[in-house]
PDB file of C-alpha atoms and ligand atoms in Angstrom:
ATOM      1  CA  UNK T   1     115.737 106.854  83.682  1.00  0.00           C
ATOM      2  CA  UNK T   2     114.458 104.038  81.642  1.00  0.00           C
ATOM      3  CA  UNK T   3     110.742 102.642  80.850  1.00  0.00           C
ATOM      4  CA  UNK T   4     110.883  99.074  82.286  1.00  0.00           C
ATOM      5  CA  UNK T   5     108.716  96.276  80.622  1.00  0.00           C
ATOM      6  CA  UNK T   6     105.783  94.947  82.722  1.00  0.00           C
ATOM      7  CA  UNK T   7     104.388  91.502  83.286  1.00  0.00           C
ATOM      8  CA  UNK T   8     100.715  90.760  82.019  1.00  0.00           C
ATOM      9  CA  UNK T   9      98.321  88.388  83.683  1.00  0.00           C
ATOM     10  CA  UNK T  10      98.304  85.699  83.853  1.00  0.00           C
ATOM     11  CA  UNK T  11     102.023  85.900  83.588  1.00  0.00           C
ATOM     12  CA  UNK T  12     103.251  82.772  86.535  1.00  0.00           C
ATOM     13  CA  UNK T  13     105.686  85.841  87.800  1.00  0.00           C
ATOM     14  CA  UNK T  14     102.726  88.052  89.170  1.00  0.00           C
ATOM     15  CA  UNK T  15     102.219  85.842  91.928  1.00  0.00           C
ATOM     16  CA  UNK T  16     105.961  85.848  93.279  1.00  0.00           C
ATOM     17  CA  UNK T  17     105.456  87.084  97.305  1.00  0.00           C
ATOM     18  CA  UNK T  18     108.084  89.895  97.266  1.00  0.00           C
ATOM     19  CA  UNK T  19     110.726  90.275  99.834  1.00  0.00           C
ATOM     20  CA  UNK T  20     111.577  93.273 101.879  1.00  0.00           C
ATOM     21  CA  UNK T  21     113.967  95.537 100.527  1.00  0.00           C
ATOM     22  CA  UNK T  22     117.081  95.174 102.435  1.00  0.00           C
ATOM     23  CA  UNK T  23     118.829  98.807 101.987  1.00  0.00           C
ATOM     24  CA  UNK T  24     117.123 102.256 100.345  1.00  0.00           C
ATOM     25  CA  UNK T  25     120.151 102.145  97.480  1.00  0.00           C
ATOM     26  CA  UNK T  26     121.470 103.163  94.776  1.00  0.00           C
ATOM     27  CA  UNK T  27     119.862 100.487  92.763  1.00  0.00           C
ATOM     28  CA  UNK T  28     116.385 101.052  94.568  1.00  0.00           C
ATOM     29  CA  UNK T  29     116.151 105.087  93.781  1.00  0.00           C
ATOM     30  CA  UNK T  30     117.226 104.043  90.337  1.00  0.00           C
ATOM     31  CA  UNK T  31     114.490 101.637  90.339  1.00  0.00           C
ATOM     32  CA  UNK T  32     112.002 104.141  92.235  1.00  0.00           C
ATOM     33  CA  UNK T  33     112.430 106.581  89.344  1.00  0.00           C
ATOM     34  CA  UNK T  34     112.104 104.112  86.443  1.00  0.00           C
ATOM     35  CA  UNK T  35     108.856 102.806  87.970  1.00  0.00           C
ATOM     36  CA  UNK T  36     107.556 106.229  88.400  1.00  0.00           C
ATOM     37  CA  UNK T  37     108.458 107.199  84.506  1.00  0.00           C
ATOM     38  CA  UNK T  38     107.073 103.745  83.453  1.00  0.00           C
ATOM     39  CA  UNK T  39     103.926 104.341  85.301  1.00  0.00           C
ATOM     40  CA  UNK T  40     103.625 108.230  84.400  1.00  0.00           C
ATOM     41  CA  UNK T  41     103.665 106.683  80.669  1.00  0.00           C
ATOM     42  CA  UNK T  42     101.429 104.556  80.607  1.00  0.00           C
ATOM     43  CA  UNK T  43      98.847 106.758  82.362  1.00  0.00           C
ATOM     44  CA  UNK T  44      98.482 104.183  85.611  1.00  0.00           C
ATOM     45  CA  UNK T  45      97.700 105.731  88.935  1.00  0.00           C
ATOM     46  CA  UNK T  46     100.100 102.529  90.710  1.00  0.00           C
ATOM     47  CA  UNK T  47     102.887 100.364  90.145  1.00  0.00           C
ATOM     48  CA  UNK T  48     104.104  97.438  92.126  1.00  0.00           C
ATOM     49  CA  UNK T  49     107.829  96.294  91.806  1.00  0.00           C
ATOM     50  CA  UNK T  50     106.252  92.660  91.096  1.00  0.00           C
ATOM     51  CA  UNK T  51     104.661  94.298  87.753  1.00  0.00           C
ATOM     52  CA  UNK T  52     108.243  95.066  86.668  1.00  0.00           C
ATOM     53  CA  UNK T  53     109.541  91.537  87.747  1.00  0.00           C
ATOM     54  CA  UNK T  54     111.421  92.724  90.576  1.00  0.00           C
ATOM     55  CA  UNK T  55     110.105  91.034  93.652  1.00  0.00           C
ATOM     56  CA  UNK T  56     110.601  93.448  96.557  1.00  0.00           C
ATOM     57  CA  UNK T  57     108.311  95.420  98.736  1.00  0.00           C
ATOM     58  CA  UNK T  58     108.728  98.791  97.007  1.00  0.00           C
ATOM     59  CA  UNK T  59     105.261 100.390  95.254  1.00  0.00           C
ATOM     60  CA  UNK T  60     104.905 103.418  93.553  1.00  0.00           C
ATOM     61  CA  UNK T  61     101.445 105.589  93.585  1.00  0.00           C
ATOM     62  CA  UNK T  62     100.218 109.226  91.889  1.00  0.00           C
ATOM     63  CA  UNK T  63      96.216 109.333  92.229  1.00  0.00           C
ATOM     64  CA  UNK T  64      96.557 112.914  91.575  1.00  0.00           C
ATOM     65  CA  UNK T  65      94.953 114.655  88.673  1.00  0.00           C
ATOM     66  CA  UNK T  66      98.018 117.271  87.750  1.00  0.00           C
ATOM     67  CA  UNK T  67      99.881 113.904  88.236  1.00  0.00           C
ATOM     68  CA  UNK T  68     102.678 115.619  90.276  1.00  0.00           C
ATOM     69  CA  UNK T  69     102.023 113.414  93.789  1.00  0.00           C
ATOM     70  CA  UNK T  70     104.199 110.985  93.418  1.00  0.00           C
ATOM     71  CA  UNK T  71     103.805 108.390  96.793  1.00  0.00           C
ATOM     72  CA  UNK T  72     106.664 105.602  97.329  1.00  0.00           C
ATOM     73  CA  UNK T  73     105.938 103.148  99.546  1.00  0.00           C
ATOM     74  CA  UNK T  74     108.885 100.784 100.371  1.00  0.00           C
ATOM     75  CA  UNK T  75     108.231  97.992 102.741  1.00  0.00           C
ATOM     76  CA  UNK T  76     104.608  99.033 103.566  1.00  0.00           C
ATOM     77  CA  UNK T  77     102.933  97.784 106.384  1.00  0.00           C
ATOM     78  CA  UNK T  78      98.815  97.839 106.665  1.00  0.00           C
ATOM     79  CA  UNK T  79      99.008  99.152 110.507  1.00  0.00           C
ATOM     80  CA  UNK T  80      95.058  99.554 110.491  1.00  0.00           C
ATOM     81  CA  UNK T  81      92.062  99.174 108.474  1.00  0.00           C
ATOM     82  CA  UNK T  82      88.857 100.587 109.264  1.00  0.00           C
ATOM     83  CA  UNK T  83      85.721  98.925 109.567  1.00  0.00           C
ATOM     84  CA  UNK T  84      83.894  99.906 106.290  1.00  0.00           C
ATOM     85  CA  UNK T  85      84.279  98.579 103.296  1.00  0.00           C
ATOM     86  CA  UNK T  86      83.603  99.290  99.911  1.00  0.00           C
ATOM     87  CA  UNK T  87      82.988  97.761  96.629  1.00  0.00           C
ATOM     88  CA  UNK T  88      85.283  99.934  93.693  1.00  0.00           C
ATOM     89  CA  UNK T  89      85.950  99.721  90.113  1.00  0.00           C
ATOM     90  CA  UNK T  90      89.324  99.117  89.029  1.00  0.00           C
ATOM     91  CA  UNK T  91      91.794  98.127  86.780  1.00  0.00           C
ATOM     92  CA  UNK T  92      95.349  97.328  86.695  1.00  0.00           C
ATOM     93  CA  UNK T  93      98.444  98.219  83.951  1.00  0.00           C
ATOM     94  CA  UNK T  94      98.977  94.076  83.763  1.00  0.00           C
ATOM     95  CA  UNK T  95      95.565  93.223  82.447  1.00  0.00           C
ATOM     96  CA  UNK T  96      94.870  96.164  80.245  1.00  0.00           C
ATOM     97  CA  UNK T  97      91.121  96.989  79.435  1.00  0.00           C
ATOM     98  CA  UNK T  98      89.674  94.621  82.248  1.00  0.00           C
ATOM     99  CA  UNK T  99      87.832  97.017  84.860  1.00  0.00           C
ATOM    100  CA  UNK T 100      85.621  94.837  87.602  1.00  0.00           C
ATOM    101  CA  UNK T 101      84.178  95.594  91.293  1.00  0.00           C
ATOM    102  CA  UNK T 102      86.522  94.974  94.652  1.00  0.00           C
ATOM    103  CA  UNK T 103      85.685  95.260  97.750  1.00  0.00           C
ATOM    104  CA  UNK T 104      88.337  97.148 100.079  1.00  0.00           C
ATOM    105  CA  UNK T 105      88.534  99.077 103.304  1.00  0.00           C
ATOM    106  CA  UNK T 106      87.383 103.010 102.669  1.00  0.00           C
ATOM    107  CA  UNK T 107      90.521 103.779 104.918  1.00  0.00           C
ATOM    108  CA  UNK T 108      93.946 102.544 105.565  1.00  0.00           C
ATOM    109  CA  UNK T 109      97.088 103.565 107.463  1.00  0.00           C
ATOM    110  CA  UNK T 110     100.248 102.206 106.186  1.00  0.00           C
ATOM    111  CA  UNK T 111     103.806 102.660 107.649  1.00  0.00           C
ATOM    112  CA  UNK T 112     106.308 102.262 105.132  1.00  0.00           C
ATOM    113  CA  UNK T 113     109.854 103.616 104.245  1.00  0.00           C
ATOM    114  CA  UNK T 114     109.833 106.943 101.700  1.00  0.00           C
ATOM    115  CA  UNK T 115     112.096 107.218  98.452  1.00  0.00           C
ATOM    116  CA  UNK T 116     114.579 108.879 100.870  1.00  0.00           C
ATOM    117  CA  UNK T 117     114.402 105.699 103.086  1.00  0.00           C
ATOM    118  CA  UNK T 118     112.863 107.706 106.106  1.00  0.00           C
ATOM    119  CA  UNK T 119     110.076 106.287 108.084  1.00  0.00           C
ATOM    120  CA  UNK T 120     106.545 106.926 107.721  1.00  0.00           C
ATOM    121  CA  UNK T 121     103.208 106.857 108.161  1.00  0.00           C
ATOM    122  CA  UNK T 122     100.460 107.656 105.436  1.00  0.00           C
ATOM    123  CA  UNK T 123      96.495 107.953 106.216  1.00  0.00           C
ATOM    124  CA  UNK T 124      94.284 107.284 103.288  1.00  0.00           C
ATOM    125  CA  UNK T 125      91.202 106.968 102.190  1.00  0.00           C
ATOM    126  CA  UNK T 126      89.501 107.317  98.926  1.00  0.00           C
ATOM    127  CA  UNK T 127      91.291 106.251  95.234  1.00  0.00           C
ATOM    128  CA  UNK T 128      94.117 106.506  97.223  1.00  0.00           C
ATOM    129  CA  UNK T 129      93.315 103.928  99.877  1.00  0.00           C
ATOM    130  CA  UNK T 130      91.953 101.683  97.097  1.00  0.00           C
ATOM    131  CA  UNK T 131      94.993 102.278  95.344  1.00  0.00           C
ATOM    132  CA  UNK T 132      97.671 101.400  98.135  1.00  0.00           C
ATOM    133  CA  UNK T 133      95.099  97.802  98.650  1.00  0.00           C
ATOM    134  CA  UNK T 134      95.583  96.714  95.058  1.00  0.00           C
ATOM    135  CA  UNK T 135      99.189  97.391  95.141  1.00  0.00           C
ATOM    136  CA  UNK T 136     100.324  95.705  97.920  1.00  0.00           C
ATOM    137  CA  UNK T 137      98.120  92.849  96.938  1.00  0.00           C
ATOM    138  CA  UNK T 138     100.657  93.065  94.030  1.00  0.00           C
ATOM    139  CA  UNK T 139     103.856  92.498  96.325  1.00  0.00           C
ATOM    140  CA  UNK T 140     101.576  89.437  97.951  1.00  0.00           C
ATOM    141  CA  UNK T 141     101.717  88.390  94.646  1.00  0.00           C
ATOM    142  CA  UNK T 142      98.072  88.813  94.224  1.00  0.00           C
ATOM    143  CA  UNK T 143      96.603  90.613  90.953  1.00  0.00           C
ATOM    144  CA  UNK T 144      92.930  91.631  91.134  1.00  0.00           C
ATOM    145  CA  UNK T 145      91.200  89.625  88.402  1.00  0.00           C
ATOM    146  CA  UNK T 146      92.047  86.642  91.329  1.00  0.00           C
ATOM    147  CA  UNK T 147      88.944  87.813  93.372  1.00  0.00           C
ATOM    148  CA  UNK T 148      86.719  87.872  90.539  1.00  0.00           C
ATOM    149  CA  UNK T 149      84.474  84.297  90.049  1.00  0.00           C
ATOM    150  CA  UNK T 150      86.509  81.734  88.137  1.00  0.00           C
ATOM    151  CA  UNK T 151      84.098  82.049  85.411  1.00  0.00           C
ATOM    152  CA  UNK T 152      85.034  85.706  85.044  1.00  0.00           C
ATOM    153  CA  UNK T 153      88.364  84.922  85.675  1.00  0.00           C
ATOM    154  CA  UNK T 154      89.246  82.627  83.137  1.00  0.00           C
ATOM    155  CA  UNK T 155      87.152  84.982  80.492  1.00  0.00           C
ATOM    156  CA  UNK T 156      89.631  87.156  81.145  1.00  0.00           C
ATOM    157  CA  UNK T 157      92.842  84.647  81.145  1.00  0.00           C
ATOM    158  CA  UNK T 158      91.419  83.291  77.620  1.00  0.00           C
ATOM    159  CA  UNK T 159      91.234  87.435  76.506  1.00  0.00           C
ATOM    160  CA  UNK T 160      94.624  88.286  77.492  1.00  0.00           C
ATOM    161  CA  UNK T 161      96.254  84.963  76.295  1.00  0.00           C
ATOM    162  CA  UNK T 162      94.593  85.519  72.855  1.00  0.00           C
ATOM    163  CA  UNK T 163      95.504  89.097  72.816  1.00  0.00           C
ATOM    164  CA  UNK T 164      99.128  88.321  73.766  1.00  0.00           C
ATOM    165  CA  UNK T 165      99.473  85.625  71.206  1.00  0.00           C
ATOM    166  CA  UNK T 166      97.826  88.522  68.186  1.00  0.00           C
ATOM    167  CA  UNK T 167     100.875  90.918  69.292  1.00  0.00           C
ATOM    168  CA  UNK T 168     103.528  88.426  69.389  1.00  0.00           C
ATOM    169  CA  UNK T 169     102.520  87.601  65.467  1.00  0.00           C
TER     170      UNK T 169
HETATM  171 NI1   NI H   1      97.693  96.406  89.384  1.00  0.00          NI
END
């Protein structure tokens, strides 16, 4: 296993649209497993393949609090959406410290393949519902800051460009 580098907004490469994956692999459990360790490590609950620069529908996702729930979502598929929305905090391992308000669907049902490549289907609702929104967003090449007013927005670009620029010194 190996900790993979990820992108940071507002990195040009966060808003590739990811392709399907073709075949559940070799190459794609290797790549399930380093996602997993890379997001275990840095404490995330969700990791999109586009935040690792690979740009194919595969997302990882552990909203547990033992951390031991590991969900792998390759080629998912919003299949419904339920009527009620919600406004929720969150944040997002490519722009560190940023935390703002999205609105999302309480509940979501998702078909998808599993790490195994088997077909399923996954009801959620809560963090994890939230969490499977923001991720695919990812794969659409979409990062969440991009809802936020283009006032806040470009606070934010300016922030991460000037903190990127202080660690490459
Ligand atoms: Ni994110």
């Amino acid at each position: 296993m190996a900790l993979l580098p990820l992108l940071f907004f507002p990195d040009p490469r966060l808003n590739t649209v990811a392709k399907p994956v073709t075949a559940v692999d070799h190459r794609i459990r290797t790549l399930v497993a380093d996602m997993l360790q890379t997001m275990y490590e840095a404490k995330g609950i969700g990791l999109a393949a586009t935040q690792v620069d690979v740009h194919e529908r595969l997302i990882v996702i552990d909203v547990s609090e033992q951390r031991d729930q590991a969900v792998v979502l390759i080629n998912p598929q919003l299949v419904w959406t339920s009527p009620e929305t919600h406004r929720n905090e969150e944040g997002c391992l490519s722009v560190p410290g940023i935390y703002d308000g999205v609105e999302r669907f309480d509940a979501v049902t998702v078909s998808a393949l599993d790490a195994d490549g088997k077909a399923c289907v996954i009801q959620a609702d809560g963090l994890l519902a939230v969490c499977i929104q923001h991720e695919m967003d990812h794969l659409m090449g979409k990062v969440f800051v991009e809802y936020l007013s283009p006032l806040k927005r470009n606070r934010i670009k300016k922030k991460m460009l000037k903190a990127q620029r202080e660690e490459a010194r």
